[in-house]
Amino acid sequence: MDRKPQLKSPTDFAHPDEWRQYVRQTVSPDEVGYTLAFGRTIMFARFYEARNQPFPDRFSSEMAAIGQLHDPERTEALEALNDRIFADMTQFLLAAARPEVSERVEIATPVSPRELIDELAAYLTKENPYYALWIRYKSPVSEPNSELAWEEFVTQELGDGTNEEIEFALLVGQLGKLLTYFRRRNLALPPHFSGRVWFLHYLPGAERSAHARALVQELAEATGSCTYA
């Protein structure tokens, strides 16, 4: 698929917002939508790479065909393809997940988006130590840590951790911030999003960071041009 050689990848940025800002400052306005969609595709491709799996041929072929289109059809087609890649990744993970984790994913859908986020957050707080760390950081009674930036807090708490562990913890904090944004506004999460988050911390090594980064970017892009808090 054609794109400018000098354009950086979303993987070159520590936060999705930095990537989005870079794109808006670098490419022409009529290319922004397509470039952001393509960045999402790159993150999905990294997911397969992290699992030592080839990017599905059916998706590669469709990407080549989409590259020959013109906007707005091109961007719409790529976004639709991204949704199918997203669903494929979810199924791939569910098939590989431990049985008890898969059972947890099959929960009754709450009535409202806020209830779904509350249930997801409660599970993460209990099962994901990095999300629990984020909750402790955001607690009104976070003791002397309340004056620390999240990055400083993680470094302090995980001082003996690996770079990969610290990176994952920072990404989980970004995810928590975005979930808070969606909850406050009672916004529905993207399709299949909850299922992927449920067993995020069960993924091994660097793979979980790649997957978490894709989740953060997906949720950040779903906010549109809004600034989350």
Coordinates of C-alpha atoms in Angstrom, one line a residue:
M1 CA 0.0 0.0 0.0
D2 CA 1.4 3.4 -1.0
R3 CA 2.5 5.9 1.7
K4 CA 5.3 8.4 2.0
P5 CA 8.6 6.7 2.8
Q6 CA 9.6 9.4 5.4
L7 CA 6.3 9.0 7.3
K8 CA 6.9 7.6 10.8
S9 CA 5.0 4.6 12.1
P10 CA 2.7 4.6 15.1
T11 CA 5.2 2.3 16.8
D12 CA 7.7 5.1 16.8
F13 CA 5.5 7.0 19.4
A14 CA 5.0 6.3 23.1
H15 CA 1.4 7.4 23.0
P16 CA -1.4 7.3 20.4
D17 CA -2.1 11.0 20.8
E18 CA 1.5 11.8 19.8
W19 CA 1.0 9.7 16.6
R20 CA -2.3 11.4 15.8
Q21 CA -0.9 14.8 16.3
Y22 CA 2.1 13.9 14.2
V23 CA -0.1 12.7 11.3
R24 CA -2.3 15.9 11.4
Q25 CA 0.9 18.0 11.3
T26 CA 2.7 16.0 8.6
V27 CA 0.2 14.9 6.0
S28 CA -2.3 16.9 4.0
P29 CA -5.8 17.2 5.5
D30 CA -7.3 14.9 2.9
E31 CA -4.9 12.1 3.8
V32 CA -5.3 12.3 7.6
G33 CA -8.2 9.8 7.8
Y34 CA -6.5 7.2 5.6
T35 CA -3.1 7.6 7.3
L36 CA -4.6 7.1 10.8
A37 CA -6.5 4.0 9.5
F38 CA -3.3 2.7 8.0
G39 CA -1.5 3.2 11.3
R40 CA -4.1 1.0 13.0
T41 CA -3.4 -1.6 10.4
I42 CA 0.3 -1.4 11.2
M43 CA -0.5 -2.1 14.8
F44 CA -2.6 -5.1 14.0
A45 CA 0.2 -6.5 11.8
R46 CA 2.6 -6.1 14.7
F47 CA 0.2 -8.3 16.8
Y48 CA 0.6 -11.2 14.3
E49 CA 4.4 -10.6 14.1
A50 CA 4.7 -10.7 17.9
R51 CA 3.0 -14.2 17.9
N52 CA 5.3 -15.3 15.0
Q53 CA 2.3 -15.7 12.8
P54 CA 2.1 -14.5 9.2
F55 CA -0.3 -11.7 8.4
P56 CA -3.3 -13.4 6.8
D57 CA -3.0 -13.4 3.0
R58 CA -6.6 -12.5 2.5
F59 CA -6.0 -9.3 4.4
S60 CA -2.8 -8.5 2.4
S61 CA -4.6 -9.0 -0.9
E62 CA -7.5 -6.8 0.2
M63 CA -5.1 -4.1 1.3
A64 CA -3.4 -4.0 -2.1
A65 CA -6.8 -3.6 -3.7
I66 CA -7.8 -0.8 -1.3
G67 CA -4.6 1.0 -2.1
Q68 CA -5.9 1.6 -5.7
L69 CA -9.0 3.3 -4.5
H70 CA -9.6 7.0 -4.0
D71 CA -11.0 8.7 -0.9
P72 CA -13.5 8.6 0.7
E73 CA -13.9 5.0 -0.6
R74 CA -10.3 4.1 0.2
T75 CA -10.5 5.2 3.9
E76 CA -13.9 3.6 4.4
A77 CA -12.7 0.3 2.9
L78 CA -9.6 0.3 5.0
E79 CA -11.5 1.0 8.2
A80 CA -13.9 -1.9 7.3
L81 CA -10.9 -4.1 6.8
N82 CA -9.5 -3.1 10.1
D83 CA -12.7 -4.2 11.8
R84 CA -12.4 -7.6 10.2
I85 CA -8.7 -7.9 11.2
F86 CA -9.7 -6.9 14.7
A87 CA -12.3 -9.6 14.9
D88 CA -9.8 -12.1 13.5
M89 CA -7.3 -11.2 16.2
T90 CA -10.0 -11.6 18.9
Q91 CA -10.9 -15.1 17.6
F92 CA -7.2 -16.0 17.4
L93 CA -6.7 -15.0 21.0
L94 CA -9.8 -16.7 22.3
A95 CA -8.8 -19.9 20.6
A96 CA -5.3 -19.8 22.3
A97 CA -6.5 -18.6 25.7
R98 CA -6.8 -20.9 28.6
P99 CA -10.3 -22.4 29.0
E100 CA -11.0 -20.6 32.2
V101 CA -10.2 -17.3 30.7
S102 CA -12.4 -18.0 27.7
E103 CA -15.3 -18.7 30.1
R104 CA -14.8 -15.4 31.7
V105 CA -15.2 -13.6 28.4
E106 CA -18.6 -15.2 27.9
I107 CA -20.4 -12.9 30.4
A108 CA -23.9 -11.4 30.1
T109 CA -23.8 -8.0 28.5
P110 CA -24.8 -5.3 31.0
V111 CA -27.6 -2.9 30.2
S112 CA -25.6 0.2 29.6
P113 CA -22.0 0.9 28.3
R114 CA -21.1 2.3 31.8
E115 CA -22.1 -1.0 33.5
L116 CA -20.0 -2.9 31.0
I117 CA -17.0 -0.7 31.7
D118 CA -17.6 -1.1 35.5
E119 CA -17.7 -4.8 35.2
L120 CA -14.6 -4.9 33.0
A121 CA -12.7 -2.5 35.4
A122 CA -13.7 -4.6 38.4
Y123 CA -12.3 -7.7 36.8
L124 CA -9.1 -5.9 35.8
T125 CA -8.6 -4.5 39.3
K126 CA -8.9 -8.0 40.7
E127 CA -7.0 -10.0 38.1
N128 CA -4.5 -7.6 36.5
P129 CA -1.8 -6.4 38.9
Y130 CA -0.9 -3.5 36.6
Y131 CA -4.4 -2.2 36.4
A132 CA -4.6 -2.5 40.1
L133 CA -1.5 -0.4 40.3
W134 CA -3.2 2.2 38.1
I135 CA -6.3 2.2 40.4
R136 CA -4.1 2.6 43.4
Y137 CA -2.4 5.6 41.7
K138 CA -5.7 7.2 40.9
S139 CA -7.1 6.6 44.4
P140 CA -7.9 9.8 46.4
V141 CA -5.9 8.3 49.2
S142 CA -2.8 7.6 47.2
E143 CA -0.6 8.9 50.0
P144 CA 2.5 10.7 49.0
N145 CA 2.3 9.3 45.5
S146 CA -0.5 11.7 44.5
E147 CA 2.1 14.3 43.5
L148 CA 3.9 11.9 41.1
A149 CA 3.3 11.6 37.4
W150 CA 2.1 8.1 36.4
E151 CA 5.4 7.4 34.7
E152 CA 7.3 8.3 37.9
F153 CA 4.9 6.2 40.0
V154 CA 5.4 3.2 37.8
T155 CA 9.1 3.5 37.9
Q156 CA 9.0 3.9 41.7
E157 CA 6.8 0.8 42.2
L158 CA 8.4 -1.4 39.6
G159 CA 12.0 -0.3 40.1
D160 CA 13.3 -3.8 39.8
G161 CA 11.0 -4.7 36.8
T162 CA 12.1 -5.2 33.3
N163 CA 11.7 -2.5 30.6
E164 CA 9.0 -4.6 29.1
E165 CA 7.1 -4.8 32.4
I166 CA 7.3 -1.1 32.9
E167 CA 6.2 -0.4 29.3
F168 CA 3.2 -2.7 29.8
A169 CA 2.3 -1.0 33.1
L170 CA 2.4 2.4 31.4
L171 CA 0.1 1.2 28.6
V172 CA -2.3 -0.3 31.1
G173 CA -2.5 3.1 32.7
Q174 CA -3.3 4.7 29.4
L175 CA -6.0 2.1 28.9
G176 CA -7.4 2.9 32.3
K177 CA -7.5 6.6 31.5
L178 CA -9.4 5.9 28.3
L179 CA -11.9 3.6 30.0
T180 CA -12.5 6.4 32.5
Y181 CA -13.2 8.8 29.6
F182 CA -15.7 6.3 28.0
R183 CA -17.4 5.6 31.4
R184 CA -17.9 9.2 32.3
R185 CA -19.7 9.8 29.0
N186 CA -21.5 6.4 29.0
L187 CA -20.0 5.6 25.6
A188 CA -20.1 2.1 24.1
L189 CA -16.7 0.4 23.7
P190 CA -15.7 -0.7 20.2
P191 CA -17.0 -4.2 19.1
H192 CA -15.0 -7.1 20.6
F193 CA -13.0 -4.7 22.7
S194 CA -13.9 -6.1 26.1
G195 CA -13.1 -9.7 25.1
R196 CA -9.6 -8.7 24.2
V197 CA -9.0 -6.8 27.4
W198 CA -10.3 -9.6 29.6
F199 CA -7.2 -11.8 29.0
L200 CA -4.7 -9.1 28.1
H201 CA -2.4 -9.8 31.1
Y202 CA -2.3 -13.5 30.3
L203 CA -0.3 -12.9 27.1
P204 CA 3.5 -13.6 27.3
G205 CA 6.4 -11.1 27.2
A206 CA 6.6 -8.4 24.7
E207 CA 3.5 -9.7 23.0
R208 CA 1.2 -8.2 25.6
S209 CA 2.7 -4.8 25.2
A210 CA 2.1 -4.9 21.4
H211 CA -1.4 -6.0 22.0
A212 CA -2.0 -3.4 24.7
R213 CA -0.6 -0.7 22.4
A214 CA -3.1 -1.7 19.7
L215 CA -5.9 -1.6 22.2
V216 CA -4.9 1.8 23.5
Q217 CA -4.7 3.2 19.9
E218 CA -8.1 1.6 19.0
L219 CA -9.8 3.2 22.0
A220 CA -8.0 6.5 21.5
E221 CA -9.1 6.7 17.9
A222 CA -12.7 5.9 19.0
T223 CA -12.7 9.1 20.9
G224 CA -12.4 11.1 17.7
S225 CA -11.0 14.5 18.1
C226 CA -11.9 14.7 21.8
T227 CA -9.4 15.0 24.6
Y228 CA -9.9 12.4 27.2
A229 CA -9.2 13.0 30.9

